[in-house]
PDB file of C-alpha atoms in Angstrom:
ATOM      1  CA  MET G1383       0.000   0.000   0.000  1.00 38.00           C
ATOM      2  CA  ARG G1384       1.067   3.601  -0.716  1.00 38.00           C
ATOM      3  CA  ASP G1385       0.815   6.246   1.997  1.00 40.00           C
ATOM      4  CA  HIS G1386      -0.080   9.913   1.609  1.00 39.00           C
ATOM      5  CA  ALA G1387       2.832  12.323   1.691  1.00 37.00           C
ATOM      6  CA  SER G1388       1.659  13.990   4.876  1.00 40.00           C
ATOM      7  CA  LEU G1389       1.291  10.621   6.604  1.00 41.00           C
ATOM      8  CA  SER G1390       4.743   9.350   5.506  1.00 42.00           C
ATOM      9  CA  ASN G1391       6.517  12.352   6.969  1.00 45.00           C
ATOM     10  CA  PRO G1392       9.260  11.012   9.323  1.00 42.00           C
ATOM     11  CA  ALA G1393       8.642  13.879  11.736  1.00 39.00           C
ATOM     12  CA  ALA G1394       5.065  12.734  12.336  1.00 50.00           C
ATOM     13  CA  SER G1395       5.998   9.562  14.229  1.00 60.00           C
ATOM     14  CA  GLY G1396       2.595   9.265  15.952  1.00 65.00           C
ATOM     15  CA  GLU G1397       0.773   9.551  12.643  1.00 69.00           C
ATOM     16  CA  GLY G1398       3.098   6.979  11.070  1.00 72.00           C
ATOM     17  CA  SER G1399       2.456   4.548  13.918  1.00 78.00           C
ATOM     18  CA  ARG G1400      -1.306   4.962  13.462  1.00 76.00           C
ATOM     19  CA  VAL G1401      -0.992   4.338   9.720  1.00 79.00           C
ATOM     20  CA  ALA G1402       1.102   1.229  10.375  1.00 81.00           C
ATOM     21  CA  ASP G1403      -1.498  -0.111  12.786  1.00 80.00           C
ATOM     22  CA  LEU G1404      -4.234   0.507  10.197  1.00 79.00           C
ATOM     23  CA  LYS G1405      -2.198  -1.349   7.567  1.00 80.00           C
ATOM     24  CA  ALA G1406      -1.708  -4.300   9.868  1.00 82.00           C
ATOM     25  CA  TRP G1407      -5.398  -4.425  10.775  1.00 82.00           C
ATOM     26  CA  ILE G1408      -6.538  -4.222   7.141  1.00 82.00           C
ATOM     27  CA  ALA G1409      -4.072  -6.959   6.142  1.00 81.00           C
ATOM     28  CA  ALA G1410      -5.293  -9.175   8.992  1.00 82.00           C
ATOM     29  CA  GLN G1411      -8.926  -8.738   7.960  1.00 81.00           C
ATOM     30  CA  PHE G1412      -8.237  -9.675   4.333  1.00 81.00           C
ATOM     31  CA  GLU G1413      -6.055 -12.590   5.484  1.00 81.00           C
ATOM     32  CA  VAL G1414      -8.941 -13.955   7.536  1.00 77.00           C
ATOM     33  CA  ALA G1415     -11.142 -13.724   4.432  1.00 75.00           C
ATOM     34  CA  GLY G1416      -8.467 -15.540   2.384  1.00 77.00           C
ATOM     35  CA  LYS G1417      -7.762 -12.579   0.118  1.00 78.00           C
ATOM     36  CA  ASP G1418      -4.882 -10.216  -0.474  1.00 76.00           C
ATOM     37  CA  ALA G1419      -5.221  -6.631   0.662  1.00 74.00           C
ATOM     38  CA  PRO G1420      -5.575  -4.266  -2.335  1.00 76.00           C
ATOM     39  CA  ALA G1421      -3.212  -1.360  -2.868  1.00 74.00           C
ATOM     40  CA  PHE G1422      -4.770   2.034  -2.129  1.00 70.00           C
ATOM     41  CA  GLU G1423      -3.655   5.484  -1.007  1.00 73.00           C
ATOM     42  CA  LEU G1424      -4.405   6.647   2.524  1.00 74.00           C
ATOM     43  CA  THR G1425      -5.520  10.240   3.013  1.00 78.00           C
ATOM     44  CA  PRO G1426      -6.160  11.969   6.349  1.00 80.00           C
ATOM     45  CA  ALA G1427      -9.936  11.634   5.836  1.00 81.00           C
ATOM     46  CA  SER G1428      -9.792   7.937   4.852  1.00 80.00           C
ATOM     47  CA  ALA G1429      -7.356   7.206   7.658  1.00 80.00           C
ATOM     48  CA  SER G1430      -9.685   8.758  10.228  1.00 83.00           C
ATOM     49  CA  HIS G1431     -12.644   6.829   8.816  1.00 84.00           C
ATOM     50  CA  LEU G1432     -10.715   3.539   8.816  1.00 82.00           C
ATOM     51  CA  GLN G1433      -9.487   4.251  12.350  1.00 84.00           C
ATOM     52  CA  ALA G1434     -13.094   4.637  13.541  1.00 86.00           C
ATOM     53  CA  ILE G1435     -14.078   1.397  11.759  1.00 87.00           C
ATOM     54  CA  ALA G1436     -11.083  -0.460  13.218  1.00 84.00           C
ATOM     55  CA  THR G1437     -11.839   0.767  16.742  1.00 87.00           C
ATOM     56  CA  ALA G1438     -15.491  -0.304  16.488  1.00 88.00           C
ATOM     57  CA  SER G1439     -14.524  -3.667  14.963  1.00 86.00           C
ATOM     58  CA  GLN G1440     -11.957  -4.383  17.657  1.00 85.00           C
ATOM     59  CA  ALA G1441     -14.433  -3.456  20.416  1.00 88.00           C
ATOM     60  CA  ARG G1442     -17.074  -5.743  18.863  1.00 89.00           C
ATOM     61  CA  THR G1443     -14.502  -8.510  18.462  1.00 87.00           C
ATOM     62  CA  ARG G1444     -13.574  -8.275  22.143  1.00 89.00           C
ATOM     63  CA  SER G1445     -17.256  -8.361  23.136  1.00 91.00           C
ATOM     64  CA  THR G1446     -17.883 -11.340  20.852  1.00 91.00           C
ATOM     65  CA  THR G1447     -14.867 -13.156  22.281  1.00 91.00           C
ATOM     66  CA  ILE G1448     -16.126 -12.636  25.828  1.00 93.00           C
ATOM     67  CA  VAL G1449     -19.654 -13.816  24.935  1.00 92.00           C
ATOM     68  CA  ALA G1450     -18.304 -16.832  23.030  1.00 92.00           C
ATOM     69  CA  ALA G1451     -16.113 -17.815  25.972  1.00 92.00           C
ATOM     70  CA  ASP G1452     -19.111 -17.554  28.289  1.00 91.00           C
ATOM     71  CA  PHE G1453     -21.206 -19.706  25.958  1.00 91.00           C
ATOM     72  CA  ARG G1454     -18.405 -22.322  25.730  1.00 92.00           C
ATOM     73  CA  GLN G1455     -18.158 -22.392  29.517  1.00 92.00           C
ATOM     74  CA  LYS G1456     -21.942 -22.807  29.850  1.00 88.00           C
ATOM     75  CA  ALA G1457     -21.934 -25.553  27.192  1.00 90.00           C
ATOM     76  CA  ALA G1458     -19.216 -27.428  29.077  1.00 91.00           C
ATOM     77  CA  GLU G1459     -21.211 -27.079  32.310  1.00 89.00           C
ATOM     78  CA  TYR G1460     -24.389 -28.313  30.585  1.00 84.00           C
ATOM     79  CA  ARG G1461     -22.493 -31.288  29.085  1.00 88.00           C
ATOM     80  CA  SER G1462     -21.047 -32.138  32.480  1.00 90.00           C
ATOM     81  CA  GLN G1463     -24.473 -31.893  34.118  1.00 84.00           C
ATOM     82  CA  ALA G1464     -26.021 -33.990  31.338  1.00 81.00           C
ATOM     83  CA  ALA G1465     -23.335 -36.688  31.845  1.00 86.00           C
ATOM     84  CA  ARG G1466     -23.961 -36.721  35.602  1.00 86.00           C
ATOM     85  CA  ILE G1467     -27.744 -36.966  35.112  1.00 80.00           C
ATOM     86  CA  ARG G1468     -27.210 -39.752  32.532  1.00 79.00           C
ATOM     87  CA  GLU G1469     -25.073 -41.677  35.025  1.00 83.00           C
ATOM     88  CA  ILE G1470     -27.726 -41.270  37.720  1.00 81.00           C
ATOM     89  CA  LEU G1471     -30.486 -42.441  35.363  1.00 75.00           C
ATOM     90  CA  GLU G1472     -28.437 -45.418  34.207  1.00 76.00           C
ATOM     91  CA  SER G1473     -27.668 -46.391  37.816  1.00 78.00           C
ATOM     92  CA  VAL G1474     -31.395 -46.559  38.657  1.00 74.00           C
ATOM     93  CA  GLY G1475     -32.266 -48.276  35.385  1.00 72.00           C
ATOM     94  CA  LEU G1476     -33.854 -45.265  33.708  1.00 70.00           C
ATOM     95  CA  ALA G1477     -31.507 -44.967  30.759  1.00 69.00           C
ATOM     96  CA  ARG G1478     -33.090 -43.784  27.501  1.00 68.00           C
ATOM     97  CA  GLU G1479     -32.660 -47.187  25.823  1.00 70.00           C
ATOM     98  CA  ASN G1480     -34.483 -48.808  28.754  1.00 71.00           C
ATOM     99  CA  LEU G1481     -37.526 -46.509  28.455  1.00 71.00           C
ATOM    100  CA  SER G1482     -40.525 -47.146  26.258  1.00 75.00           C
ATOM    101  CA  ALA G1483     -41.300 -45.013  23.238  1.00 80.00           C
ATOM    102  CA  SER G1484     -44.212 -43.336  25.031  1.00 82.00           C
ATOM    103  CA  ALA G1485     -41.993 -42.457  28.001  1.00 76.00           C
ATOM    104  CA  VAL G1486     -39.359 -41.002  25.683  1.00 75.00           C
ATOM    105  CA  ALA G1487     -42.078 -39.000  23.871  1.00 83.00           C
ATOM    106  CA  SER G1488     -43.473 -37.749  27.193  1.00 81.00           C
ATOM    107  CA  ALA G1489     -39.997 -36.714  28.342  1.00 76.00           C
ATOM    108  CA  GLN G1490     -39.451 -34.944  25.037  1.00 81.00           C
ATOM    109  CA  VAL G1491     -42.775 -33.134  25.429  1.00 83.00           C
ATOM    110  CA  LEU G1492     -41.831 -32.190  28.976  1.00 78.00           C
ATOM    111  CA  ALA G1493     -38.514 -30.820  27.753  1.00 78.00           C
ATOM    112  CA  ASN G1494     -40.207 -28.864  24.961  1.00 82.00           C
ATOM    113  CA  VAL G1495     -42.685 -27.370  27.433  1.00 80.00           C
ATOM    114  CA  ALA G1496     -39.818 -26.425  29.754  1.00 79.00           C
ATOM    115  CA  ASN G1497     -38.011 -24.741  26.853  1.00 78.00           C
ATOM    116  CA  LEU G1498     -41.214 -23.003  25.813  1.00 78.00           C
ATOM    117  CA  LEU G1499     -41.782 -21.746  29.355  1.00 77.00           C
ATOM    118  CA  ASN G1500     -38.091 -20.762  29.588  1.00 76.00           C
ATOM    119  CA  THR G1501     -37.527 -22.689  32.835  1.00 77.00           C
ATOM    120  CA  ARG G1502     -34.140 -23.852  34.064  1.00 70.00           C
ATOM    121  CA  ASP G1503     -35.477 -27.274  35.082  1.00 70.00           C
ATOM    122  CA  THR G1504     -38.574 -29.478  34.857  1.00 68.00           C
ATOM    123  CA  GLU G1505     -39.613 -29.322  38.487  1.00 73.00           C
ATOM    124  CA  MET G1506     -43.241 -28.690  39.352  1.00 78.00           C
ATOM    125  CA  SER G1507     -42.461 -25.444  41.172  1.00 80.00           C
ATOM    126  CA  SER G1508     -40.712 -24.071  38.101  1.00 77.00           C
ATOM    127  CA  PHE G1509     -43.704 -25.013  35.942  1.00 78.00           C
ATOM    128  CA  LEU G1510     -46.092 -23.354  38.429  1.00 83.00           C
ATOM    129  CA  VAL G1511     -44.019 -20.171  38.527  1.00 83.00           C
ATOM    130  CA  ALA G1512     -43.853 -20.100  34.729  1.00 81.00           C
ATOM    131  CA  MET G1513     -47.592 -20.724  34.421  1.00 83.00           C
ATOM    132  CA  ALA G1514     -48.303 -17.960  36.956  1.00 85.00           C
ATOM    133  CA  ASP G1515     -46.070 -15.638  34.956  1.00 85.00           C
ATOM    134  CA  ILE G1516     -47.903 -16.581  31.751  1.00 85.00           C
ATOM    135  CA  SER G1517     -51.237 -16.027  33.522  1.00 87.00           C
ATOM    136  CA  LEU G1518     -50.125 -12.556  34.619  1.00 89.00           C
ATOM    137  CA  ARG G1519     -48.969 -11.786  31.094  1.00 87.00           C
ATOM    138  CA  LYS G1520     -52.273 -13.067  29.748  1.00 89.00           C
ATOM    139  CA  THR G1521     -54.197 -10.822  32.166  1.00 91.00           C
ATOM    140  CA  ASP G1522     -52.038  -7.870  31.160  1.00 91.00           C
ATOM    141  CA  VAL G1523     -52.588  -8.639  27.492  1.00 91.00           C
ATOM    142  CA  GLU G1524     -56.343  -8.956  28.027  1.00 92.00           C
ATOM    143  CA  GLU G1525     -56.422  -5.603  29.824  1.00 92.00           C
ATOM    144  CA  LYS G1526     -54.445  -3.995  27.028  1.00 92.00           C
ATOM    145  CA  ARG G1527     -56.693  -5.675  24.478  1.00 92.00           C
ATOM    146  CA  SER G1528     -59.812  -4.363  26.259  1.00 92.00           C
ATOM    147  CA  LYS G1529     -58.292  -0.892  26.373  1.00 92.00           C
ATOM    148  CA  VAL G1530     -57.386  -1.082  22.699  1.00 93.00           C
ATOM    149  CA  GLN G1531     -60.914  -2.268  21.852  1.00 92.00           C
ATOM    150  CA  LYS G1532     -62.417   0.673  23.744  1.00 93.00           C
ATOM    151  CA  GLU G1533     -60.076   3.065  21.977  1.00 93.00           C
ATOM    152  CA  SER G1534     -60.945   1.389  18.675  1.00 92.00           C
ATOM    153  CA  LYS G1535     -64.663   1.880  19.389  1.00 92.00           C
ATOM    154  CA  VAL G1536     -64.059   5.550  20.208  1.00 92.00           C
ATOM    155  CA  LEU G1537     -61.992   5.985  17.054  1.00 92.00           C
ATOM    156  CA  LEU G1538     -64.655   4.140  15.046  1.00 93.00           C
ATOM    157  CA  GLU G1539     -67.337   6.480  16.421  1.00 93.00           C
ATOM    158  CA  TYR G1540     -65.163   9.486  15.594  1.00 92.00           C
ATOM    159  CA  THR G1541     -64.643   8.063  12.113  1.00 93.00           C
ATOM    160  CA  ARG G1542     -68.385   7.606  11.609  1.00 93.00           C
ATOM    161  CA  LYS G1543     -69.063  11.161  12.744  1.00 93.00           C
ATOM    162  CA  ALA G1544     -66.294  12.447  10.506  1.00 93.00           C
ATOM    163  CA  ILE G1545     -67.733  10.518   7.529  1.00 94.00           C
ATOM    164  CA  ALA G1546     -71.216  11.903   8.277  1.00 93.00           C
ATOM    165  CA  ARG G1547     -69.852  15.447   8.480  1.00 93.00           C
ATOM    166  CA  LEU G1548     -67.866  14.921   5.302  1.00 93.00           C
ATOM    167  CA  THR G1549     -70.992  13.692   3.536  1.00 93.00           C
ATOM    168  CA  TYR G1550     -72.959  16.704   4.790  1.00 93.00           C
ATOM    169  CA  LEU G1551     -70.201  19.070   3.683  1.00 93.00           C
ATOM    170  CA  LYS G1552     -70.060  17.445   0.249  1.00 92.00           C
ATOM    171  CA  ARG G1553     -73.842  17.770  -0.075  1.00 91.00           C
ATOM    172  CA  THR G1554     -73.675  21.402   1.018  1.00 91.00           C
ATOM    173  CA  LEU G1555     -70.839  22.054  -1.429  1.00 90.00           C
ATOM    174  CA  ALA G1556     -72.818  20.501  -4.276  1.00 88.00           C
ATOM    175  CA  GLN G1557     -75.852  22.619  -3.349  1.00 87.00           C
ATOM    176  CA  LEU G1558     -73.724  25.762  -3.229  1.00 85.00           C
ATOM    177  CA  GLU G1559     -72.223  24.916  -6.605  1.00 84.00           C
ATOM    178  CA  ASP G1560     -75.753  24.471  -8.007  1.00 82.00           C
ATOM    179  CA  ASP G1561     -76.827  27.824  -6.554  1.00 82.00           C
ATOM    180  CA  MET G1562     -73.723  29.551  -7.847  1.00 82.00           C
ATOM    181  CA  ALA G1563     -75.095  29.978 -11.381  1.00 76.00           C
ATOM    182  CA  GLY G1564     -78.258  31.722 -10.154  1.00 77.00           C
ATOM    183  CA  CYS G1565     -76.216  33.871  -7.787  1.00 81.00           C
ATOM    184  CA  ASP G1566     -73.899  34.873 -10.636  1.00 81.00           C
ATOM    185  CA  ASN G1567     -76.869  35.953 -12.729  1.00 82.00           C
ATOM    186  CA  GLN G1568     -78.322  37.883  -9.794  1.00 83.00           C
ATOM    187  CA  MET G1569     -74.955  39.542  -9.148  1.00 86.00           C
ATOM    188  CA  ARG G1570     -74.674  40.601 -12.776  1.00 86.00           C
ATOM    189  CA  HIS G1571     -78.213  42.005 -12.608  1.00 85.00           C
ATOM    190  CA  TRP G1572     -77.350  43.902  -9.424  1.00 88.00           C
ATOM    191  CA  GLN G1573     -74.160  45.228 -10.995  1.00 88.00           C
ATOM    192  CA  THR G1574     -76.137  46.507 -13.980  1.00 88.00           C
ATOM    193  CA  ASN G1575     -78.700  48.152 -11.691  1.00 89.00           C
ATOM    194  CA  LEU G1576     -75.905  49.582  -9.569  1.00 89.00           C
ATOM    195  CA  SER G1577     -74.268  51.211 -12.581  1.00 88.00           C
ATOM    196  CA  ILE G1578     -77.652  52.668 -13.576  1.00 91.00           C
ATOM    197  CA  MET G1579     -78.242  53.927 -10.033  1.00 91.00           C
ATOM    198  CA  VAL G1580     -74.782  55.491  -9.960  1.00 91.00           C
ATOM    199  CA  SER G1581     -75.538  57.275 -13.222  1.00 90.00           C
ATOM    200  CA  LYS G1582     -78.917  58.449 -11.861  1.00 90.00           C
ATOM    201  CA  GLU G1583     -77.254  59.606  -8.678  1.00 91.00           C
ATOM    202  CA  ARG G1584     -74.831  61.761 -10.661  1.00 91.00           C
ATOM    203  CA  GLN G1585     -77.743  63.132 -12.674  1.00 91.00           C
ATOM    204  CA  TYR G1586     -79.791  63.922  -9.558  1.00 91.00           C
ATOM    205  CA  MET G1587     -76.799  65.486  -7.833  1.00 92.00           C
ATOM    206  CA  GLN G1588     -76.255  67.717 -10.859  1.00 92.00           C
ATOM    207  CA  GLN G1589     -79.939  68.659 -10.899  1.00 90.00           C
ATOM    208  CA  HIS G1590     -79.791  69.372  -7.177  1.00 88.00           C
ATOM    209  CA  THR G1591     -76.768  71.615  -7.696  1.00 89.00           C
ATOM    210  CA  ASN G1592     -78.499  73.419 -10.546  1.00 89.00           C
ATOM    211  CA  CYS G1593     -81.670  73.927  -8.456  1.00 84.00           C
ATOM    212  CA  LYS G1594     -79.629  75.296  -5.571  1.00 83.00           C
ATOM    213  CA  ALA G1595     -77.904  77.720  -7.920  1.00 84.00           C
ATOM    214  CA  LEU G1596     -81.287  78.768  -9.364  1.00 82.00           C
ATOM    215  CA  LEU G1597     -82.786  79.316  -5.899  1.00 76.00           C
ATOM    216  CA  LYS G1598     -79.776  81.315  -4.870  1.00 78.00           C
ATOM    217  CA  ARG G1599     -80.043  83.407  -8.015  1.00 79.00           C
ATOM    218  CA  VAL G1600     -83.723  84.211  -7.392  1.00 70.00           C
ATOM    219  CA  GLY G1601     -83.028  85.066  -3.760  1.00 68.00           C
ATOM    220  CA  TYR G1602     -84.478  81.975  -2.108  1.00 66.00           C
ATOM    221  CA  THR G1603     -83.445  81.435   1.483  1.00 69.00           C
ATOM    222  CA  PRO G1604     -84.192  78.498   3.815  1.00 66.00           C
ATOM    223  CA  GLU G1605     -86.492  80.806   5.809  1.00 64.00           C
ATOM    224  CA  VAL G1606     -88.931  80.945   2.863  1.00 62.00           C
ATOM    225  CA  SER G1607     -90.652  77.652   3.469  1.00 65.00           C
ATOM    226  CA  HIS G1608     -93.958  76.295   2.230  1.00 67.00           C
ATOM    227  CA  GLY G1609     -95.706  77.430   5.372  1.00 71.00           C
ATOM    228  CA  VAL G1610     -94.449  81.006   4.930  1.00 71.00           C
ATOM    229  CA  LEU G1611     -95.573  81.040   1.306  1.00 71.00           C
ATOM    230  CA  MET G1612     -99.011  79.769   2.311  1.00 79.00           C
ATOM    231  CA  GLU G1613     -99.242  82.468   4.960  1.00 79.00           C
ATOM    232  CA  MET G1614     -98.277  85.111   2.374  1.00 77.00           C
ATOM    233  CA  ALA G1615    -100.955  83.732   0.044  1.00 80.00           C
ATOM    234  CA  GLU G1616    -103.539  84.066   2.809  1.00 84.00           C
ATOM    235  CA  HIS G1617    -102.436  87.675   3.426  1.00 82.00           C
ATOM    236  CA  LYS G1618    -102.726  88.328  -0.268  1.00 81.00           C
ATOM    237  CA  LYS G1619    -106.252  86.966  -0.335  1.00 85.00           C
ATOM    238  CA  ASP G1620    -107.189  89.155   2.653  1.00 84.00           C
ATOM    239  CA  LEU G1621    -105.734  92.225   0.979  1.00 82.00           C
ATOM    240  CA  GLU G1622    -107.538  91.396  -2.252  1.00 82.00           C
ATOM    241  CA  LYS G1623    -110.784  91.150  -0.280  1.00 83.00           C
ATOM    242  CA  LYS G1624    -110.062  94.532   1.283  1.00 81.00           C
ATOM    243  CA  THR G1625    -109.086  96.204  -1.989  1.00 81.00           C
ATOM    244  CA  ARG G1626    -111.899  94.728  -4.069  1.00 81.00           C
ATOM    245  CA  PRO G1627    -114.597  97.058  -2.618  1.00 80.00           C
ATOM    246  CA  ILE G1628    -112.317 100.009  -3.225  1.00 77.00           C
ATOM    247  CA  LEU G1629    -111.791  98.954  -6.826  1.00 76.00           C
ATOM    248  CA  ASP G1630    -115.520  98.469  -7.248  1.00 75.00           C
ATOM    249  CA  THR G1631    -116.093 101.940  -5.839  1.00 75.00           C
ATOM    250  CA  LEU G1632    -113.492 103.371  -8.213  1.00 70.00           C
ATOM    251  CA  ARG G1633    -115.184 101.654 -11.118  1.00 70.00           C
ATOM    252  CA  SER G1634    -118.551 103.088 -10.005  1.00 69.00           C
ATOM    253  CA  TYR G1635    -117.043 106.575 -10.173  1.00 63.00           C
ATOM    254  CA  GLN G1636    -116.854 106.169 -13.881  1.00 63.00           C
ATOM    255  CA  ASP G1637    -120.648 106.641 -13.915  1.00 60.00           C
ATOM    256  CA  LEU G1638    -120.580 109.932 -11.886  1.00 55.00           C
ATOM    257  CA  PRO G1639    -122.023 113.135 -13.336  1.00 54.00           C
ATOM    258  CA  PRO G1640    -119.455 115.371 -14.985  1.00 57.00           C
ATOM    259  CA  ASP G1641    -118.560 117.296 -11.850  1.00 62.00           C
ATOM    260  CA  LYS G1642    -114.826 117.416 -12.306  1.00 69.00           C
ATOM    261  CA  ALA G1643    -113.897 118.802  -8.941  1.00 71.00           C
ATOM    262  CA  LEU G1644    -115.862 116.285  -6.870  1.00 70.00           C
ATOM    263  CA  ALA G1645    -114.850 113.448  -9.137  1.00 68.00           C
ATOM    264  CA  ALA G1646    -111.180 114.385  -8.910  1.00 76.00           C
ATOM    265  CA  LEU G1647    -111.328 114.547  -5.118  1.00 77.00           C
ATOM    266  CA  ALA G1648    -113.074 111.180  -4.894  1.00 74.00           C
ATOM    267  CA  ILE G1649    -110.640 109.580  -7.299  1.00 78.00           C
ATOM    268  CA  GLU G1650    -107.642 110.989  -5.462  1.00 83.00           C
ATOM    269  CA  ASP G1651    -109.001 109.701  -2.159  1.00 81.00           C
ATOM    270  CA  LYS G1652    -109.474 106.223  -3.575  1.00 80.00           C
ATOM    271  CA  ARG G1653    -106.011 106.294  -5.107  1.00 82.00           C
ATOM    272  CA  ARG G1654    -104.489 107.095  -1.750  1.00 84.00           C
ATOM    273  CA  GLN G1655    -106.389 104.195  -0.176  1.00 83.00           C
ATOM    274  CA  TYR G1656    -105.261 101.873  -2.953  1.00 82.00           C
ATOM    275  CA  SER G1657    -101.643 103.042  -2.622  1.00 83.00           C
ATOM    276  CA  ALA G1658    -101.810 102.497   1.141  1.00 83.00           C
ATOM    277  CA  ALA G1659    -103.162  98.971   0.592  1.00 81.00           C
ATOM    278  CA  GLU G1660    -100.387  98.159  -1.918  1.00 79.00           C
ATOM    279  CA  LYS G1661     -97.763  99.540   0.461  1.00 81.00           C
ATOM    280  CA  TYR G1662     -99.190  97.419   3.269  1.00 80.00           C
ATOM    281  CA  LEU G1663     -99.073  94.344   1.009  1.00 77.00           C
ATOM    282  CA  GLU G1664     -95.443  95.033   0.092  1.00 77.00           C
ATOM    283  CA  GLU G1665     -94.540  95.448   3.776  1.00 78.00           C
ATOM    284  CA  VAL G1666     -96.209  92.142   4.632  1.00 74.00           C
ATOM    285  CA  LEU G1667     -94.379  90.339   1.789  1.00 72.00           C
ATOM    286  CA  GLN G1668     -91.069  91.934   2.774  1.00 74.00           C
ATOM    287  CA  SER G1669     -91.496  90.945   6.398  1.00 72.00           C
ATOM    288  CA  ALA G1670     -92.294  87.375   5.360  1.00 66.00           C
ATOM    289  CA  LEU G1671     -89.163  87.207   3.188  1.00 65.00           C
ATOM    290  CA  ASN G1672     -86.969  88.729   5.930  1.00 66.00           C
ATOM    291  CA  PRO G1673     -88.341  87.419   9.241  1.00 55.00           C
ATOM    292  CA  THR G1674     -85.121  88.246  11.133  1.00 51.00           C
ATOM    293  CA  GLU G1675     -85.509  91.912  10.322  1.00 46.00           C
TER     294      GLU G1675
END
């Protein structure tokens, strides 16, 4: 194998020792597999990665060696115990070749049950303890199963309610989609009416502005209301009633005899009365137009 230049530096003795250890470990691994180690170049990154792999592999190898030694020791103990039990059975005439087929089958069943129950021996107390443990586990499992069934029922009820709500929402959505066309037509109709109303509003506002300008031009004030105008009309009617006899009298003077002096005096008197009535009418109208004054 070829080393990186930085790793082959003689000054870096610690780094060189680490690289040498990695080479030896890699060669040993390929030797165990029956293959030759390939030639490759070590870089600082690959060396660090291989160092981590080697450390983990060595730790696992040590753990495996310890476990394997423990298993070998237990196997030797079990073989020794089996030989002792075989000697005891043979001494009392209970060797396997002396037993019937049914006895051998029963012993095999007993051994299988002991293995299934994970007991160290086939004594009755061990079987009772194992059965009690299985009974407790069974009770625990039944409790968990009952709890899970209750939770499943609750979830099933929630699911049914959710499906019912989903169905209702789908039906509502379909109904809304069906109503959408009519609503669109109604909205378009309202938009058309709204544009017409906006146009009318502008027209009415312009007419209102024009009317206000006209009223201002003719001297209209807010004080001249309908009630004031009606009152002025009533005053006018009263004045007309008062002036009508005078006018009738003036018209009757047209039939007087040709006495110029008396006729002139009578006419002048009536003219003064008529002028006074007109002046009074003008004062009443003026006071109605200017109530503050």
